[in-house]
CSV table of C-alpha atoms in Angstrom, one decimal:
chain,number,residue,atom,x,y,z
A,1,MET,CA,32.5,32.2,-20.2
A,2,SER,CA,34.7,30.7,-17.6
A,3,ASN,CA,35.0,26.9,-17.3
A,4,ASN,CA,34.6,27.3,-13.5
A,5,LEU,CA,31.5,25.3,-12.5
A,6,ALA,CA,30.4,28.1,-10.2
A,7,LEU,CA,30.4,30.6,-13.0
A,8,ASN,CA,28.3,28.3,-15.2
A,9,ILE,CA,25.5,27.7,-12.7
A,10,GLU,CA,22.9,29.6,-14.9
A,11,LYS,CA,23.8,27.3,-17.8
A,12,ILE,CA,23.4,24.2,-15.5
A,13,LYS,CA,20.0,25.4,-14.4
A,14,LYS,CA,18.8,26.1,-17.9
A,15,GLU,CA,19.8,22.6,-19.0
A,16,LYS,CA,17.7,21.0,-16.3
A,17,SER,CA,15.8,22.3,-13.4
A,18,GLY,CA,17.1,21.3,-10.0
A,19,ILE,CA,13.6,20.3,-8.9
A,20,ASP,CA,13.4,17.7,-11.7
A,21,VAL,CA,16.4,15.6,-10.7
A,22,LEU,CA,15.0,13.0,-8.3
A,23,ALA,CA,14.8,10.5,-11.1
A,24,ASP,CA,18.4,11.1,-11.9
A,25,ILE,CA,19.4,10.4,-8.3
A,26,TYR,CA,17.6,7.1,-8.6
A,27,PHE,CA,19.4,6.4,-11.9
A,28,TYR,CA,22.8,6.8,-10.2
A,29,ALA,CA,21.6,4.7,-7.2
A,30,VAL,CA,20.6,1.8,-9.5
A,31,PHE,CA,23.5,1.9,-12.0
A,32,GLY,CA,26.3,3.1,-9.7
A,33,GLU,CA,27.8,5.5,-12.2
A,34,LYS,CA,29.9,8.4,-11.0
A,35,MET,CA,27.8,11.6,-10.9
A,36,SER,CA,28.7,14.5,-13.2
A,37,LEU,CA,29.7,17.8,-11.5
A,38,GLU,CA,26.7,19.4,-13.1
A,39,ASP,CA,24.3,16.8,-11.6
A,40,LEU,CA,26.0,17.2,-8.2
A,41,GLU,CA,25.2,20.9,-8.4
A,42,ARG,CA,21.6,20.2,-9.2
A,43,PHE,CA,21.3,17.6,-6.5
A,44,LYS,CA,21.8,20.3,-3.9
A,45,TRP,CA,18.1,21.2,-4.6
A,46,TYR,CA,17.4,17.9,-2.9
A,47,GLY,CA,19.9,18.3,-0.1
A,48,LEU,CA,22.4,15.8,-1.4
A,49,TYR,CA,26.1,16.3,-1.4
A,50,ALA,CA,29.1,14.2,-2.1
A,51,GLN,CA,31.5,13.8,0.8
A,52,ASP,CA,34.5,12.9,-1.3
A,53,GLU,CA,35.7,13.3,-4.8
A,54,GLN,CA,35.4,9.5,-5.4
A,55,GLN,CA,31.8,9.7,-4.4
A,56,ASN,CA,32.1,6.8,-2.0
A,57,TYR,CA,29.9,8.6,0.6
A,58,PHE,CA,27.2,11.2,0.5
A,59,LYS,CA,25.5,13.4,3.1
A,60,LEU,CA,21.9,14.4,3.1
A,61,ARG,CA,20.5,17.5,4.7
A,62,ILE,CA,16.9,17.4,5.8
A,63,PRO,CA,15.3,20.9,6.5
A,64,LEU,CA,12.6,20.8,9.1
A,65,PHE,CA,9.3,22.7,8.9
A,66,MET,CA,9.6,25.3,11.7
A,67,GLY,CA,12.4,23.2,13.1
A,68,GLU,CA,10.0,20.6,14.5
A,69,LEU,CA,10.1,16.8,14.8
A,70,ASN,CA,7.5,14.5,16.3
A,71,LEU,CA,8.1,11.1,17.9
A,72,ILE,CA,7.6,9.0,14.8
A,73,GLN,CA,10.0,11.2,12.9
A,74,LEU,CA,12.6,11.0,15.6
A,75,LYS,CA,12.4,7.2,15.7
A,76,THR,CA,12.5,6.9,11.9
A,77,LEU,CA,15.6,9.2,11.6
A,78,SER,CA,17.3,7.1,14.3
A,79,LEU,CA,16.4,4.0,12.3
A,80,ILE,CA,17.9,5.5,9.1
A,81,SER,CA,21.0,6.5,10.9
A,82,LYS,CA,21.6,3.0,12.2
A,83,LYS,CA,20.7,1.2,9.0
A,84,TYR,CA,22.2,3.5,6.3
A,85,SER,CA,24.4,6.1,8.0
A,86,ASN,CA,27.0,6.0,10.8
A,87,GLU,CA,24.6,5.7,13.7
A,88,THR,CA,24.6,9.5,14.3
A,89,LEU,CA,22.4,12.4,13.5
A,90,ILE,CA,23.7,16.0,13.2
A,91,PHE,CA,21.4,18.7,14.6
A,92,SER,CA,22.3,22.0,12.8
A,93,ASP,CA,21.7,25.6,13.9
A,94,GLU,CA,19.9,26.0,10.6
A,95,GLN,CA,17.1,23.7,12.0
A,96,LYS,CA,18.2,20.8,9.8
A,97,ILE,CA,19.1,17.2,10.4
A,98,GLU,CA,22.1,15.9,8.6
A,99,LEU,CA,22.9,12.2,7.7
A,100,THR,CA,26.4,11.4,6.7
A,101,ASN,CA,28.3,8.4,5.2
A,102,LEU,CA,25.4,7.4,3.0
A,103,LYS,CA,25.9,5.0,0.1
A,104,VAL,CA,24.3,6.0,-3.2
A,105,PHE,CA,22.4,2.8,-3.7
A,106,ASP,CA,20.6,3.3,-0.4
A,107,LEU,CA,19.2,6.8,-1.3
A,108,PRO,CA,15.9,5.6,-2.8
A,109,GLU,CA,15.0,3.7,0.3
A,110,ILE,CA,16.0,6.7,2.5
A,111,PHE,CA,13.9,9.1,0.4
A,112,LYS,CA,11.0,6.6,0.8
A,113,LEU,CA,11.3,6.4,4.5
A,114,LEU,CA,11.4,10.2,4.8
A,115,GLN,CA,8.3,10.6,2.6
A,116,GLU,CA,6.4,8.1,4.9
A,117,ILE,CA,7.0,10.4,7.9
A,118,LYS,CA,6.2,13.6,5.9
A,119,LEU,CA,9.8,14.9,5.7
A,120,ASN,CA,11.4,15.9,2.5
A,121,THR,CA,14.6,17.6,1.2
A,122,HIS,CA,13.1,19.8,-1.5
A,123,PHE,CA,14.7,23.2,-1.7
A,124,GLU,CA,17.2,22.4,1.0
A,125,ALA,CA,19.7,24.4,-1.0
A,126,GLY,CA,20.1,25.7,-4.5
A,127,HIS,CA,18.8,29.0,-5.8
A,128,THR,CA,15.5,28.7,-4.1
A,129,VAL,CA,13.3,30.3,-1.4
A,130,ARG,CA,14.3,28.3,1.7
A,131,ARG,CA,11.9,27.1,4.4
A,132,VAL,CA,10.8,30.0,6.5
A,133,LEU,CA,12.5,30.6,9.8
A,134,THR,CA,10.4,30.9,12.9
A,135,CYS,CA,11.0,31.2,16.6
A,136,PRO,CA,11.4,27.8,18.4
A,137,VAL,CA,8.7,28.5,21.1
A,138,ASN,CA,6.2,30.0,18.7
A,139,GLY,CA,2.7,29.4,19.9
A,140,ILE,CA,3.6,28.4,23.5
A,141,ASP,CA,5.4,31.5,24.9
A,142,HIS,CA,3.5,34.0,26.9
A,143,THR,CA,5.5,37.0,25.7
A,144,GLN,CA,4.7,36.4,22.0
A,145,LEU,CA,2.3,38.8,20.3
A,146,LEU,CA,1.0,36.4,17.7
A,147,ASP,CA,1.2,32.7,16.9
A,148,VAL,CA,2.6,32.9,13.4
A,149,GLU,CA,2.4,29.1,12.6
A,150,PRO,CA,-0.5,29.5,10.1
A,151,LEU,CA,1.4,32.2,8.2
A,152,ALA,CA,4.6,30.2,8.3
A,153,ASN,CA,2.8,27.2,6.9
A,154,LYS,CA,1.3,29.3,4.2
A,155,LEU,CA,4.7,30.7,3.2
A,156,ASN,CA,6.2,27.2,3.0
A,157,GLU,CA,3.2,26.0,0.9
A,158,THR,CA,3.7,29.0,-1.4
A,159,PHE,CA,7.4,28.5,-2.0
A,160,ILE,CA,8.7,25.0,-1.2
A,161,GLY,CA,8.6,22.9,-4.3
A,162,ASN,CA,7.0,25.6,-6.4
A,163,LYS,CA,8.6,25.7,-9.9
A,164,ASN,CA,8.0,29.5,-10.1
A,165,PHE,CA,10.6,30.0,-7.4
A,166,GLU,CA,13.1,27.2,-8.0
A,167,ASN,CA,15.4,29.3,-10.2
A,168,LEU,CA,16.3,32.5,-8.4
A,169,PRO,CA,19.7,34.2,-8.9
A,170,ASN,CA,20.7,32.8,-5.6
A,171,LYS,CA,19.0,31.7,-2.3
A,172,LEU,CA,16.3,33.8,-0.6
A,173,GLN,CA,15.8,33.3,3.2
A,174,ILE,CA,12.5,34.5,4.8
A,175,ALA,CA,11.8,34.7,8.5
A,176,ILE,CA,8.5,35.4,10.3
A,177,SER,CA,8.2,36.1,14.0
A,178,GLY,CA,5.5,36.8,16.6
A,179,TYR,CA,7.9,39.0,18.4
A,180,GLU,CA,8.7,42.7,17.6
A,181,GLU,CA,12.4,42.1,17.8
A,182,GLY,CA,12.3,38.9,15.6
A,183,CYS,CA,13.9,35.6,16.1
A,184,ASP,CA,17.4,35.1,17.6
A,185,VAL,CA,19.1,33.6,14.6
A,186,ARG,CA,22.8,33.5,13.9
A,187,PHE,CA,22.6,35.6,10.7
A,188,THR,CA,20.4,38.3,9.1
A,189,PRO,CA,17.6,36.8,7.0
A,190,ASP,CA,17.0,38.5,3.6
A,191,VAL,CA,13.4,39.2,4.5
A,192,SER,CA,11.7,39.3,7.9
A,193,PHE,CA,8.2,39.9,9.0
A,194,ASN,CA,8.0,40.8,12.7
A,195,ALA,CA,4.7,41.2,14.6
A,196,THR,CA,4.0,44.5,16.4
A,197,LYS,CA,1.0,46.5,17.4
A,198,ASP,CA,-0.3,49.8,16.0
A,199,GLU,CA,-1.8,52.6,18.1
A,200,LYS,CA,-5.2,50.9,17.8
A,201,ASP,CA,-3.8,47.7,19.4
A,202,LYS,CA,-4.0,45.8,16.1
A,203,ILE,CA,-1.4,43.4,15.0
A,204,VAL,CA,0.7,44.5,12.0
A,205,PHE,CA,4.0,43.2,10.6
A,206,ALA,CA,7.2,45.2,10.2
A,207,VAL,CA,8.7,44.3,6.8
A,208,LYS,CA,12.5,44.1,7.2
A,209,ILE,CA,14.7,43.9,4.2
A,210,LEU,CA,18.1,42.6,5.4
A,211,ASP,CA,18.0,44.4,8.8
A,212,LYS,CA,16.1,47.6,7.9
A,213,ILE,CA,12.4,48.2,8.3
A,214,ILE,CA,10.9,49.5,5.1
A,215,GLY,CA,7.3,49.7,6.3
A,216,TYR,CA,4.3,47.9,7.8
A,217,ILE,CA,1.6,45.6,6.5
A,218,THR,CA,-1.4,43.6,7.8
A,219,PRO,CA,-1.2,39.9,8.5
A,220,ALA,CA,-3.4,39.3,5.4
A,221,GLN,CA,-0.7,41.0,3.2
A,222,VAL,CA,2.3,38.9,4.3
A,223,ILE,CA,2.0,36.2,1.7
A,224,ASN,CA,1.5,38.5,-1.3
A,225,THR,CA,4.3,40.8,-0.1
A,226,ALA,CA,6.7,37.8,0.2
A,227,LYS,CA,5.8,36.7,-3.3
A,228,ALA,CA,6.3,40.2,-4.7
A,229,ILE,CA,9.8,40.4,-3.1
A,230,ALA,CA,10.7,36.9,-4.4
A,231,ASN,CA,9.6,37.9,-7.9
A,232,ILE,CA,11.5,41.1,-7.9
A,233,TYR,CA,14.6,39.2,-6.9
A,234,LYS,CA,13.9,36.6,-9.6
A,235,ASP,CA,13.5,39.2,-12.3
A,236,PHE,CA,16.2,41.7,-11.4
A,237,GLY,CA,18.9,39.8,-9.5
A,238,ASP,CA,22.3,39.5,-11.1
A,239,ARG,CA,22.7,36.2,-13.0
A,240,GLU,CA,25.9,37.1,-14.8
A,241,ASN,CA,28.3,37.5,-11.9
A,242,PRO,CA,28.0,34.9,-9.1
A,243,ARG,CA,29.5,37.3,-6.6
A,244,ARG,CA,26.8,39.8,-7.3
A,245,SER,CA,23.9,37.3,-7.4
A,246,THR,CA,22.8,37.6,-3.8
A,247,PHE,CA,19.6,39.4,-2.6
A,248,GLU,CA,21.8,41.6,-0.4
A,249,TYR,CA,23.8,42.8,-3.4
A,250,LEU,CA,20.6,43.7,-5.3
A,251,VAL,CA,19.2,45.7,-2.4
A,252,ASN,CA,22.5,47.5,-1.7
A,253,ASN,CA,23.0,48.2,-5.4
A,254,TRP,CA,19.5,49.8,-5.7
A,255,GLY,CA,19.3,51.3,-2.3
A,256,PHE,CA,16.3,50.7,0.1
A,257,ASN,CA,14.2,53.5,-1.3
A,258,LYS,CA,14.3,52.2,-4.9
A,259,PHE,CA,13.6,48.7,-3.7
A,260,SER,CA,10.7,49.9,-1.7
A,261,ASP,CA,9.3,51.9,-4.6
A,262,ILE,CA,9.5,48.9,-6.9
A,263,LEU,CA,7.9,46.7,-4.4
A,264,ASN,CA,5.0,49.1,-3.9
A,265,SER,CA,4.5,49.3,-7.6
A,266,THR,CA,4.0,45.5,-7.9
A,267,ILE,CA,1.3,45.2,-5.2
A,268,ASN,CA,-2.2,46.5,-5.0
A,269,TYR,CA,-1.9,47.9,-1.5
A,270,LYS,CA,0.5,50.4,0.1
A,271,ILE,CA,3.2,49.4,2.5
A,272,GLN,CA,2.9,52.0,5.3
A,273,ARG,CA,6.3,53.6,5.8
A,274,ASN,CA,5.6,54.8,9.3
A,275,ILE,CA,2.9,54.0,11.8
A,276,ASN,CA,2.1,55.1,15.4
A,277,LYS,CA,2.7,51.9,17.3
A,278,ILE,CA,2.7,50.7,20.8
A,279,GLU,CA,6.0,49.7,22.3
A,280,ASN,CA,5.6,45.9,22.9
A,281,ILE,CA,9.1,44.6,23.6
A,282,VAL,CA,9.1,42.3,26.6
A,283,PRO,CA,12.5,40.9,27.4
A,284,ARG,CA,12.6,37.3,26.6
A,285,LYS,CA,14.1,35.0,29.2
A,286,PRO,CA,16.5,32.2,28.1
A,287,ARG,CA,14.7,29.2,26.6
A,288,LEU,CA,16.8,26.6,28.6
A,289,GLY,CA,15.3,24.8,31.6
A,290,ILE,CA,11.7,24.3,32.5
A,291,ASN,CA,9.3,27.0,31.4
A,292,LYS,CA,5.5,27.4,31.7
A,293,SER,CA,3.7,27.1,28.4
A,294,LYS,CA,0.7,29.1,27.2
A,295,ILE,CA,-1.1,25.8,26.9
A,296,GLU,CA,-2.9,24.9,30.2
A,297,GLY,CA,-1.2,22.1,32.1
A,298,GLU,CA,1.9,22.0,29.9
A,299,SER,CA,5.5,23.2,30.1
A,300,TYR,CA,8.4,23.3,27.7
A,301,ILE,CA,12.0,22.2,28.5
A,302,GLY,CA,15.0,23.8,26.7
A,303,CYS,CA,18.1,21.6,26.6
A,304,ARG,CA,21.6,22.6,25.7
A,305,ILE,CA,23.4,20.1,23.5
A,306,ASN,CA,27.2,20.1,23.9
A,307,SER,CA,27.8,18.5,20.5
A,308,SER,CA,25.7,18.8,17.4
A,309,THR,CA,26.5,15.1,16.5
A,310,ILE,CA,24.2,12.9,18.5
A,311,LYS,CA,24.4,9.1,18.6
A,312,SER,CA,21.3,7.3,17.5
A,313,THR,CA,21.2,5.4,20.8
A,314,ASN,CA,20.7,8.7,22.6
A,315,ILE,CA,17.9,9.6,20.2
A,316,ASP,CA,16.3,6.3,21.0
A,317,THR,CA,16.6,7.1,24.8
A,318,LEU,CA,15.2,10.5,24.2
A,319,SER,CA,12.2,9.0,22.3
A,320,SER,CA,11.6,6.6,25.1
A,321,LEU,CA,11.6,9.4,27.7
A,322,LEU,CA,9.2,11.4,25.7
A,323,GLU,CA,6.8,8.5,25.5
A,324,LYS,CA,7.2,7.8,29.2
A,325,TYR,CA,6.4,11.4,30.2
A,326,GLU,CA,3.6,11.8,27.6
A,327,ALA,CA,5.5,14.4,25.4
A,328,SER,CA,5.6,14.1,21.7
A,329,ARG,CA,7.2,17.1,19.9
A,330,VAL,CA,10.6,18.7,19.9
A,331,LYS,CA,12.2,21.7,18.1
A,332,ILE,CA,15.7,22.3,17.1
A,333,THR,CA,16.6,25.9,17.9
A,334,HIS,CA,18.7,28.4,15.9
A,335,LYS,CA,21.6,27.5,18.1
A,336,GLY,CA,21.4,23.8,17.5
A,337,ASN,CA,19.8,23.0,20.9
A,338,ILE,CA,16.5,21.4,21.4
A,339,ILE,CA,13.2,22.3,23.1
A,340,ILE,CA,10.6,19.7,24.2
A,341,LEU,CA,7.4,21.5,23.5
A,342,ASP,CA,4.5,19.7,25.2
A,343,VAL,CA,5.6,18.3,28.6
A,344,PRO,CA,2.8,17.8,31.2
A,345,THR,CA,3.8,20.3,33.9
A,346,SER,CA,3.4,17.6,36.6
A,347,SER,CA,6.1,15.5,34.9
A,348,ALA,CA,8.5,18.3,33.8
A,349,GLU,CA,10.9,18.2,36.8
A,350,ASN,CA,11.3,14.4,36.6
A,351,LEU,CA,11.8,14.4,32.8
A,352,ALA,CA,14.4,17.2,33.1
A,353,LYS,CA,16.4,15.1,35.5
A,354,GLU,CA,16.4,12.1,33.2
A,355,LEU,CA,17.3,14.3,30.2
A,356,GLU,CA,20.4,15.5,32.1
A,357,LYS,CA,21.6,11.9,32.4
A,358,ILE,CA,21.8,11.5,28.6
A,359,ASN,CA,23.5,14.9,28.1
A,360,PHE,CA,20.4,16.8,27.0
A,361,ASN,CA,21.2,19.5,29.6
A,362,PRO,CA,18.2,21.5,30.8
A,363,PHE,CA,20.0,22.9,33.9
A,364,ILE,CA,22.8,24.9,32.3
């Protein structure tokens, strides 16, 4: 076998699970030894990356559940960036926060602070099922067919940190949407569940593999279908050739019909290949600016961010404005912008004007 590290990833995973390396990170933090290339590969399971070959600095990627942050989390991330990083936070279009220029000996305290605010970096990368992608205005948009937050939470609970799904041939990305057309992300998820309605006006989910619908299931069948797909990939994905290890390669190699047949053989219900359904697509307006929420008396404000790198002082000002106008939750969108979710409608215009002054731009 080649000495190339990328070609030995299966050997690295067999030697030690990527989910079991937190103690090793602490060991390096205490003793300051240079990390082995094998451990650096495993540490990706915890979102940790070396920024330079000398390992003077590290970056930490923090995936967010449904892209959301509350006020306490915003304030703590700003504190971490000022104390341990370079006084900036990076908001990525993958709905992640990135901290850079970290010192290895500060990592235990950073992980502790994250744990206190119910954030973690488990399964940020590595050959795992990633945190499920959802639409940023899920639950508050009038045009949405279904609030999928309960299902999204259940999917995350099923996969994130679960040792049964920490050693796939490569990553697996799942998305779930309350819209028939899905979420507007920058890439095609491996698996998508998009809500629609059948001829009886009941909610069903289109199961999309890559970008092709293979059939329809009920909401109660989403979790088991996702587990079955992940297990098929775990059992049959290519582990010999890294270039062929992706979920996409497996599906294209088998073909959609064979994949569907195998999926149906592993579950105790039938994925309906075709249904008579009601056309439900309602054009979605841009999320920027002030928008009326489904929640009575509330609006949401979408803000364009010109740079993904935001100074902690701006995060502090944002937090103060949210407190001033009695808002408490924000989401990072799939384009790296932010949406303030729960603004009292009576205060929305004034908050938007103040946001514009700190380059969170709601009027573009």
